[in-house]
Amino acid sequence: MKKVAILQSNYIPWRGYFDLINYVDEFIIYDDVQYTKRDWRNRNLIKTKNGLIWLTIPVEVKGNYHQKIKDTKIVDNFWQKKHLDSIKLNYSKAKNFDLIYSLLEPLYRKKSFMFLSECNLIFLNKINKFLNIKTIISKSSDFIIEGDKNKRLVSLVKKVNGDIYVSGPKAKNYIDEKLFEKNKLEIEWYDYSHLKEYDQLWGKFENFVSIIDLLMNKGISSKEYINFKKK
């Protein structure tokens, strides 16, 4: 039984994103839907001694409210140095700083990125490799799909010969379970409660921060904090 998950492209996502990728057989990046402003598409949180801060990639959205994620362009590349400096400043005392900084630095020093989704995918693939996550990664824009939200999801799962659609519990608000049943597809509601706490810098534990936080604090052991659930 092939399990498939579908989520929008995110910048250096939280560990739950990778936990879900690891759990399924194929993970589809939903990149041909509308870009949402002030969301996780182009930004994420890291911890600092003064609290949480956003690392944000500047993108071009003004006056173009219906643009798709895959078509969203990065405005400039000054952000790369800024983000790298912020990571260095706030995680230099982490136990695994040298290891993870050497992993991330070449990505941030890469030549300029044109599109947000391209940038997000490069970071995603690099971190997956470090965590030894071997799930197939594909993009919704690689397939021809039509219809409303539910029909598109059903179509994507069927395009990759999936049997089970794995989704976060928030999707219960809009998922048409009868449509999936009609198409002989099961739905599995994914529960992130198995994710346990780990030692962090800077005060109380914060769960919903970028995966970078886990990597800096746990290094190679990071996979022990995302790989509890099995396919």
PDB file of C-alpha atoms in Angstrom:
ATOM      1  CA  MET A   1       0.000   0.000   0.000  1.00  0.00           C
ATOM      2  CA  LYS A   2       1.662   3.194  -1.188  1.00  0.00           C
ATOM      3  CA  LYS A   3       1.344   6.209   1.105  1.00  0.00           C
ATOM      4  CA  VAL A   4       1.389   9.719  -0.370  1.00  0.00           C
ATOM      5  CA  ALA A   5       1.498  13.153   1.278  1.00  0.00           C
ATOM      6  CA  ILE A   6       0.989  16.518  -0.411  1.00  0.00           C
ATOM      7  CA  LEU A   7       2.142  19.817   1.139  1.00  0.00           C
ATOM      8  CA  GLN A   8       2.974  23.265  -0.131  1.00  0.00           C
ATOM      9  CA  SER A   9       6.576  24.332  -0.592  1.00  0.00           C
ATOM     10  CA  ASN A  10       8.087  25.731   2.640  1.00  0.00           C
ATOM     11  CA  TYR A  11      11.381  27.400   3.454  1.00  0.00           C
ATOM     12  CA  ILE A  12      13.546  25.359   5.886  1.00  0.00           C
ATOM     13  CA  PRO A  13      10.393  23.822   7.465  1.00  0.00           C
ATOM     14  CA  TRP A  14       9.865  22.588  11.014  1.00  0.00           C
ATOM     15  CA  ARG A  15      10.810  18.994  11.823  1.00  0.00           C
ATOM     16  CA  GLY A  16       7.201  17.776  11.513  1.00  0.00           C
ATOM     17  CA  TYR A  17       7.404  18.466   7.780  1.00  0.00           C
ATOM     18  CA  PHE A  18      10.374  16.098   7.516  1.00  0.00           C
ATOM     19  CA  ASP A  19       8.732  13.605   9.851  1.00  0.00           C
ATOM     20  CA  LEU A  20       5.816  13.382   7.404  1.00  0.00           C
ATOM     21  CA  ILE A  21       8.150  13.094   4.406  1.00  0.00           C
ATOM     22  CA  ASN A  22       9.931  10.218   6.107  1.00  0.00           C
ATOM     23  CA  TYR A  23       6.656   8.450   6.873  1.00  0.00           C
ATOM     24  CA  VAL A  24       5.281   8.281   3.329  1.00  0.00           C
ATOM     25  CA  ASP A  25       6.510   6.576   0.159  1.00  0.00           C
ATOM     26  CA  GLU A  26       6.124   9.649  -2.040  1.00  0.00           C
ATOM     27  CA  PHE A  27       5.901  13.291  -1.038  1.00  0.00           C
ATOM     28  CA  ILE A  28       4.421  15.765  -3.510  1.00  0.00           C
ATOM     29  CA  ILE A  29       5.325  19.424  -3.192  1.00  0.00           C
ATOM     30  CA  TYR A  30       2.145  21.335  -3.983  1.00  0.00           C
ATOM     31  CA  ASP A  31       3.728  24.156  -5.963  1.00  0.00           C
ATOM     32  CA  ASP A  32       1.104  25.032  -8.585  1.00  0.00           C
ATOM     33  CA  VAL A  33      -1.366  26.584  -6.146  1.00  0.00           C
ATOM     34  CA  GLN A  34      -1.702  30.219  -5.115  1.00  0.00           C
ATOM     35  CA  TYR A  35       1.186  31.718  -3.180  1.00  0.00           C
ATOM     36  CA  THR A  36       0.092  32.884   0.285  1.00  0.00           C
ATOM     37  CA  LYS A  37       1.645  35.973   1.843  1.00  0.00           C
ATOM     38  CA  ARG A  38       2.936  36.071   5.437  1.00  0.00           C
ATOM     39  CA  ASP A  39       2.994  32.293   5.535  1.00  0.00           C
ATOM     40  CA  TRP A  40       5.606  29.499   5.674  1.00  0.00           C
ATOM     41  CA  ARG A  41       6.289  29.577   1.931  1.00  0.00           C
ATOM     42  CA  ASN A  42       9.181  32.052   2.180  1.00  0.00           C
ATOM     43  CA  ARG A  43      10.005  32.280   5.880  1.00  0.00           C
ATOM     44  CA  ASN A  44      10.572  30.328   9.076  1.00  0.00           C
ATOM     45  CA  LEU A  45      11.503  30.802  12.717  1.00  0.00           C
ATOM     46  CA  ILE A  46      14.732  30.273  14.617  1.00  0.00           C
ATOM     47  CA  LYS A  47      15.487  30.724  18.323  1.00  0.00           C
ATOM     48  CA  THR A  48      17.643  33.518  19.692  1.00  0.00           C
ATOM     49  CA  LYS A  49      18.493  34.713  23.191  1.00  0.00           C
ATOM     50  CA  ASN A  50      15.891  37.446  22.662  1.00  0.00           C
ATOM     51  CA  GLY A  51      13.157  35.116  21.470  1.00  0.00           C
ATOM     52  CA  LEU A  52      11.989  33.816  18.126  1.00  0.00           C
ATOM     53  CA  ILE A  53      12.872  35.663  14.920  1.00  0.00           C
ATOM     54  CA  TRP A  54      11.834  35.209  11.299  1.00  0.00           C
ATOM     55  CA  LEU A  55      14.245  34.387   8.513  1.00  0.00           C
ATOM     56  CA  THR A  56      12.410  35.707   5.460  1.00  0.00           C
ATOM     57  CA  ILE A  57      13.227  35.410   1.773  1.00  0.00           C
ATOM     58  CA  PRO A  58      12.107  38.597  -0.029  1.00  0.00           C
ATOM     59  CA  VAL A  59       9.782  37.750  -2.911  1.00  0.00           C
ATOM     60  CA  GLU A  60       7.898  39.627  -5.605  1.00  0.00           C
ATOM     61  CA  VAL A  61       4.163  39.593  -4.902  1.00  0.00           C
ATOM     62  CA  LYS A  62       2.916  43.179  -5.049  1.00  0.00           C
ATOM     63  CA  GLY A  63      -0.101  43.511  -7.324  1.00  0.00           C
ATOM     64  CA  ASN A  64      -0.056  39.831  -8.313  1.00  0.00           C
ATOM     65  CA  TYR A  65      -2.438  38.164  -5.901  1.00  0.00           C
ATOM     66  CA  HIS A  66      -3.076  35.008  -7.912  1.00  0.00           C
ATOM     67  CA  GLN A  67       0.479  33.961  -8.699  1.00  0.00           C
ATOM     68  CA  LYS A  68       1.417  30.372  -8.075  1.00  0.00           C
ATOM     69  CA  ILE A  69       4.131  29.290  -5.676  1.00  0.00           C
ATOM     70  CA  LYS A  70       6.246  27.920  -8.536  1.00  0.00           C
ATOM     71  CA  ASP A  71       6.126  31.304 -10.280  1.00  0.00           C
ATOM     72  CA  THR A  72       7.060  33.379  -7.226  1.00  0.00           C
ATOM     73  CA  LYS A  73      10.365  35.126  -7.821  1.00  0.00           C
ATOM     74  CA  ILE A  74      12.978  36.073  -5.259  1.00  0.00           C
ATOM     75  CA  VAL A  75      13.590  39.817  -5.290  1.00  0.00           C
ATOM     76  CA  ASP A  76      17.302  39.880  -4.441  1.00  0.00           C
ATOM     77  CA  ASN A  77      19.977  37.692  -2.908  1.00  0.00           C
ATOM     78  CA  PHE A  78      21.180  39.865  -0.027  1.00  0.00           C
ATOM     79  CA  TRP A  79      18.998  37.673   2.177  1.00  0.00           C
ATOM     80  CA  GLN A  80      21.408  34.755   1.774  1.00  0.00           C
ATOM     81  CA  LYS A  81      24.227  36.420   3.702  1.00  0.00           C
ATOM     82  CA  LYS A  82      21.786  37.864   6.209  1.00  0.00           C
ATOM     83  CA  HIS A  83      20.264  34.464   6.990  1.00  0.00           C
ATOM     84  CA  LEU A  84      23.644  32.774   7.205  1.00  0.00           C
ATOM     85  CA  ASP A  85      24.905  35.466   9.583  1.00  0.00           C
ATOM     86  CA  SER A  86      21.795  35.093  11.763  1.00  0.00           C
ATOM     87  CA  ILE A  87      22.250  31.338  11.943  1.00  0.00           C
ATOM     88  CA  LYS A  88      25.907  31.739  12.867  1.00  0.00           C
ATOM     89  CA  LEU A  89      25.188  34.377  15.502  1.00  0.00           C
ATOM     90  CA  ASN A  90      22.426  32.428  17.218  1.00  0.00           C
ATOM     91  CA  TYR A  91      23.707  28.863  16.934  1.00  0.00           C
ATOM     92  CA  SER A  92      27.482  29.218  17.248  1.00  0.00           C
ATOM     93  CA  LYS A  93      27.234  27.775  20.775  1.00  0.00           C
ATOM     94  CA  ALA A  94      25.188  24.759  19.694  1.00  0.00           C
ATOM     95  CA  LYS A  95      26.848  21.358  20.106  1.00  0.00           C
ATOM     96  CA  ASN A  96      26.724  20.547  16.416  1.00  0.00           C
ATOM     97  CA  PHE A  97      27.279  24.013  14.972  1.00  0.00           C
ATOM     98  CA  ASP A  98      30.404  23.196  12.944  1.00  0.00           C
ATOM     99  CA  LEU A  99      28.818  20.140  11.321  1.00  0.00           C
ATOM    100  CA  ILE A 100      25.544  21.796  10.372  1.00  0.00           C
ATOM    101  CA  TYR A 101      27.042  25.135   9.404  1.00  0.00           C
ATOM    102  CA  SER A 102      29.322  23.325   6.949  1.00  0.00           C
ATOM    103  CA  LEU A 103      26.216  21.611   5.556  1.00  0.00           C
ATOM    104  CA  LEU A 104      24.232  24.824   5.083  1.00  0.00           C
ATOM    105  CA  GLU A 105      26.902  27.357   4.183  1.00  0.00           C
ATOM    106  CA  PRO A 106      27.408  26.182   0.569  1.00  0.00           C
ATOM    107  CA  LEU A 107      23.661  26.507  -0.055  1.00  0.00           C
ATOM    108  CA  TYR A 108      23.539  30.058   1.236  1.00  0.00           C
ATOM    109  CA  ARG A 109      26.656  30.977  -0.706  1.00  0.00           C
ATOM    110  CA  LYS A 110      25.239  29.448  -3.869  1.00  0.00           C
ATOM    111  CA  LYS A 111      24.807  31.714  -6.853  1.00  0.00           C
ATOM    112  CA  SER A 112      21.565  33.664  -6.890  1.00  0.00           C
ATOM    113  CA  PHE A 113      18.224  31.863  -6.808  1.00  0.00           C
ATOM    114  CA  MET A 114      15.522  33.044  -9.197  1.00  0.00           C
ATOM    115  CA  PHE A 115      12.447  31.209  -7.936  1.00  0.00           C
ATOM    116  CA  LEU A 116      11.353  30.525  -4.354  1.00  0.00           C
ATOM    117  CA  SER A 117      10.238  26.943  -4.960  1.00  0.00           C
ATOM    118  CA  GLU A 118      13.591  26.101  -6.551  1.00  0.00           C
ATOM    119  CA  CYS A 119      15.397  27.470  -3.499  1.00  0.00           C
ATOM    120  CA  ASN A 120      13.144  25.622  -1.045  1.00  0.00           C
ATOM    121  CA  LEU A 121      13.633  22.338  -2.884  1.00  0.00           C
ATOM    122  CA  ILE A 122      17.431  22.621  -2.794  1.00  0.00           C
ATOM    123  CA  PHE A 123      17.395  23.081   0.992  1.00  0.00           C
ATOM    124  CA  LEU A 124      14.831  20.287   1.363  1.00  0.00           C
ATOM    125  CA  ASN A 125      16.856  17.785  -0.638  1.00  0.00           C
ATOM    126  CA  LYS A 126      20.064  18.603   1.224  1.00  0.00           C
ATOM    127  CA  ILE A 127      18.463  18.119   4.639  1.00  0.00           C
ATOM    128  CA  ASN A 128      16.692  14.936   3.520  1.00  0.00           C
ATOM    129  CA  LYS A 129      20.030  13.508   2.457  1.00  0.00           C
ATOM    130  CA  PHE A 130      21.607  14.397   5.808  1.00  0.00           C
ATOM    131  CA  LEU A 131      18.731  12.716   7.656  1.00  0.00           C
ATOM    132  CA  ASN A 132      18.888   9.693   5.353  1.00  0.00           C
ATOM    133  CA  ILE A 133      15.303  10.234   4.209  1.00  0.00           C
ATOM    134  CA  LYS A 134      14.877   8.369   0.932  1.00  0.00           C
ATOM    135  CA  THR A 135      11.250   9.179   0.153  1.00  0.00           C
ATOM    136  CA  ILE A 136      10.477  10.025  -3.473  1.00  0.00           C
ATOM    137  CA  ILE A 137      10.028  13.796  -3.890  1.00  0.00           C
ATOM    138  CA  SER A 138       7.924  15.115  -6.765  1.00  0.00           C
ATOM    139  CA  LYS A 139       6.095  18.338  -7.649  1.00  0.00           C
ATOM    140  CA  SER A 140       2.443  18.857  -8.453  1.00  0.00           C
ATOM    141  CA  SER A 141       3.447  21.064 -11.385  1.00  0.00           C
ATOM    142  CA  ASP A 142       4.918  17.952 -13.036  1.00  0.00           C
ATOM    143  CA  PHE A 143       1.400  16.559 -13.507  1.00  0.00           C
ATOM    144  CA  ILE A 144      -1.675  17.685 -15.423  1.00  0.00           C
ATOM    145  CA  ILE A 145      -4.500  17.990 -12.901  1.00  0.00           C
ATOM    146  CA  GLU A 146      -7.784  19.892 -12.886  1.00  0.00           C
ATOM    147  CA  GLY A 147     -10.800  20.544 -10.704  1.00  0.00           C
ATOM    148  CA  ASP A 148     -11.339  21.903  -7.211  1.00  0.00           C
ATOM    149  CA  LYS A 149      -9.028  21.326  -4.263  1.00  0.00           C
ATOM    150  CA  ASN A 150     -10.308  17.859  -3.434  1.00  0.00           C
ATOM    151  CA  LYS A 151     -10.365  16.623  -7.026  1.00  0.00           C
ATOM    152  CA  ARG A 152      -6.819  17.842  -7.520  1.00  0.00           C
ATOM    153  CA  LEU A 153      -5.603  15.996  -4.423  1.00  0.00           C
ATOM    154  CA  VAL A 154      -7.327  12.795  -5.493  1.00  0.00           C
ATOM    155  CA  SER A 155      -5.877  13.144  -8.985  1.00  0.00           C
ATOM    156  CA  LEU A 156      -2.337  13.627  -7.660  1.00  0.00           C
ATOM    157  CA  VAL A 157      -2.512  10.561  -5.431  1.00  0.00           C
ATOM    158  CA  LYS A 158      -3.784   8.473  -8.343  1.00  0.00           C
ATOM    159  CA  LYS A 159      -1.164   9.870 -10.736  1.00  0.00           C
ATOM    160  CA  VAL A 160       1.598   8.403  -8.560  1.00  0.00           C
ATOM    161  CA  ASN A 161      -0.313   5.141  -7.993  1.00  0.00           C
ATOM    162  CA  GLY A 162      -0.971   5.886  -4.342  1.00  0.00           C
ATOM    163  CA  ASP A 163      -3.367   3.930  -2.151  1.00  0.00           C
ATOM    164  CA  ILE A 164      -3.380   6.058   1.016  1.00  0.00           C
ATOM    165  CA  TYR A 165      -3.423   9.848   1.282  1.00  0.00           C
ATOM    166  CA  VAL A 166      -1.685  10.963   4.483  1.00  0.00           C
ATOM    167  CA  SER A 167      -2.726  14.412   5.707  1.00  0.00           C
ATOM    168  CA  GLY A 168      -2.432  16.599   8.760  1.00  0.00           C
ATOM    169  CA  PRO A 169      -5.540  16.886  10.994  1.00  0.00           C
ATOM    170  CA  LYS A 170      -6.239  20.510  10.015  1.00  0.00           C
ATOM    171  CA  ALA A 171      -7.282  19.331   6.558  1.00  0.00           C
ATOM    172  CA  LYS A 172     -10.376  17.706   8.075  1.00  0.00           C
ATOM    173  CA  ASN A 173     -12.034  21.110   7.624  1.00  0.00           C
ATOM    174  CA  TYR A 174     -12.064  20.799   3.837  1.00  0.00           C
ATOM    175  CA  ILE A 175     -11.304  17.216   2.796  1.00  0.00           C
ATOM    176  CA  ASP A 176     -14.191  15.458   1.030  1.00  0.00           C
ATOM    177  CA  GLU A 177     -13.730  11.975   2.475  1.00  0.00           C
ATOM    178  CA  LYS A 178     -16.535  10.545   0.330  1.00  0.00           C
ATOM    179  CA  LEU A 179     -14.720  11.621  -2.845  1.00  0.00           C
ATOM    180  CA  PHE A 180     -11.594   9.764  -1.741  1.00  0.00           C
ATOM    181  CA  GLU A 181     -13.680   6.712  -0.837  1.00  0.00           C
ATOM    182  CA  LYS A 182     -15.379   6.852  -4.238  1.00  0.00           C
ATOM    183  CA  ASN A 183     -11.934   6.749  -5.849  1.00  0.00           C
ATOM    184  CA  LYS A 184     -10.891   3.788  -3.674  1.00  0.00           C
ATOM    185  CA  LEU A 185      -8.363   5.848  -1.731  1.00  0.00           C
ATOM    186  CA  GLU A 186      -7.871   5.683   2.015  1.00  0.00           C
ATOM    187  CA  ILE A 187      -7.186   8.755   4.154  1.00  0.00           C
ATOM    188  CA  GLU A 188      -4.827   8.592   7.106  1.00  0.00           C
ATOM    189  CA  TRP A 189      -4.837  11.544   9.500  1.00  0.00           C
ATOM    190  CA  TYR A 190      -1.277  12.167  10.606  1.00  0.00           C
ATOM    191  CA  ASP A 191      -0.608  12.900  14.267  1.00  0.00           C
ATOM    192  CA  TYR A 192       2.564  14.777  15.238  1.00  0.00           C
ATOM    193  CA  SER A 193       2.203  14.150  18.971  1.00  0.00           C
ATOM    194  CA  HIS A 194       4.927  11.476  18.899  1.00  0.00           C
ATOM    195  CA  LEU A 195       7.562  14.172  18.342  1.00  0.00           C
ATOM    196  CA  LYS A 196       9.475  14.431  21.595  1.00  0.00           C
ATOM    197  CA  GLU A 197      11.312  17.422  23.032  1.00  0.00           C
ATOM    198  CA  TYR A 198      15.065  17.861  22.726  1.00  0.00           C
ATOM    199  CA  ASP A 199      17.622  20.143  24.356  1.00  0.00           C
ATOM    200  CA  GLN A 200      17.583  23.640  22.857  1.00  0.00           C
ATOM    201  CA  LEU A 201      19.514  26.829  23.391  1.00  0.00           C
ATOM    202  CA  TRP A 202      17.807  29.934  24.735  1.00  0.00           C
ATOM    203  CA  GLY A 203      15.168  28.982  27.275  1.00  0.00           C
ATOM    204  CA  LYS A 204      11.932  27.023  27.080  1.00  0.00           C
ATOM    205  CA  PHE A 205      11.358  24.435  24.386  1.00  0.00           C
ATOM    206  CA  GLU A 206       9.868  25.706  21.134  1.00  0.00           C
ATOM    207  CA  ASN A 207       8.484  23.016  18.846  1.00  0.00           C
ATOM    208  CA  PHE A 208       7.426  25.019  15.812  1.00  0.00           C
ATOM    209  CA  VAL A 209      10.785  26.338  14.662  1.00  0.00           C
ATOM    210  CA  SER A 210      12.866  25.515  11.607  1.00  0.00           C
ATOM    211  CA  ILE A 211      14.486  22.075  11.349  1.00  0.00           C
ATOM    212  CA  ILE A 212      17.777  23.989  11.562  1.00  0.00           C
ATOM    213  CA  ASP A 213      17.261  24.255  15.320  1.00  0.00           C
ATOM    214  CA  LEU A 214      17.065  20.478  15.743  1.00  0.00           C
ATOM    215  CA  LEU A 215      20.048  19.917  13.456  1.00  0.00           C
ATOM    216  CA  MET A 216      22.214  22.402  15.331  1.00  0.00           C
ATOM    217  CA  ASN A 217      21.356  20.910  18.705  1.00  0.00           C
ATOM    218  CA  LYS A 218      21.331  17.207  17.834  1.00  0.00           C
ATOM    219  CA  GLY A 219      23.403  16.790  14.675  1.00  0.00           C
ATOM    220  CA  ILE A 220      23.486  13.184  13.453  1.00  0.00           C
ATOM    221  CA  SER A 221      21.117  12.227  16.295  1.00  0.00           C
ATOM    222  CA  SER A 222      18.419  14.491  14.780  1.00  0.00           C
ATOM    223  CA  LYS A 223      16.928  11.524  12.920  1.00  0.00           C
ATOM    224  CA  GLU A 224      16.007  10.013  16.297  1.00  0.00           C
ATOM    225  CA  TYR A 225      13.672  12.967  16.850  1.00  0.00           C
ATOM    226  CA  ILE A 226      11.717  12.638  13.602  1.00  0.00           C
ATOM    227  CA  ASN A 227      11.712   8.958  12.674  1.00  0.00           C
ATOM    228  CA  PHE A 228       9.454   7.421  15.302  1.00  0.00           C
ATOM    229  CA  LYS A 229       6.517   6.543  13.090  1.00  0.00           C
ATOM    230  CA  LYS A 230       7.084   3.855  10.487  1.00  0.00           C
ATOM    231  CA  LYS A 231       5.517   3.318   7.089  1.00  0.00           C
TER     232      LYS A 231
END
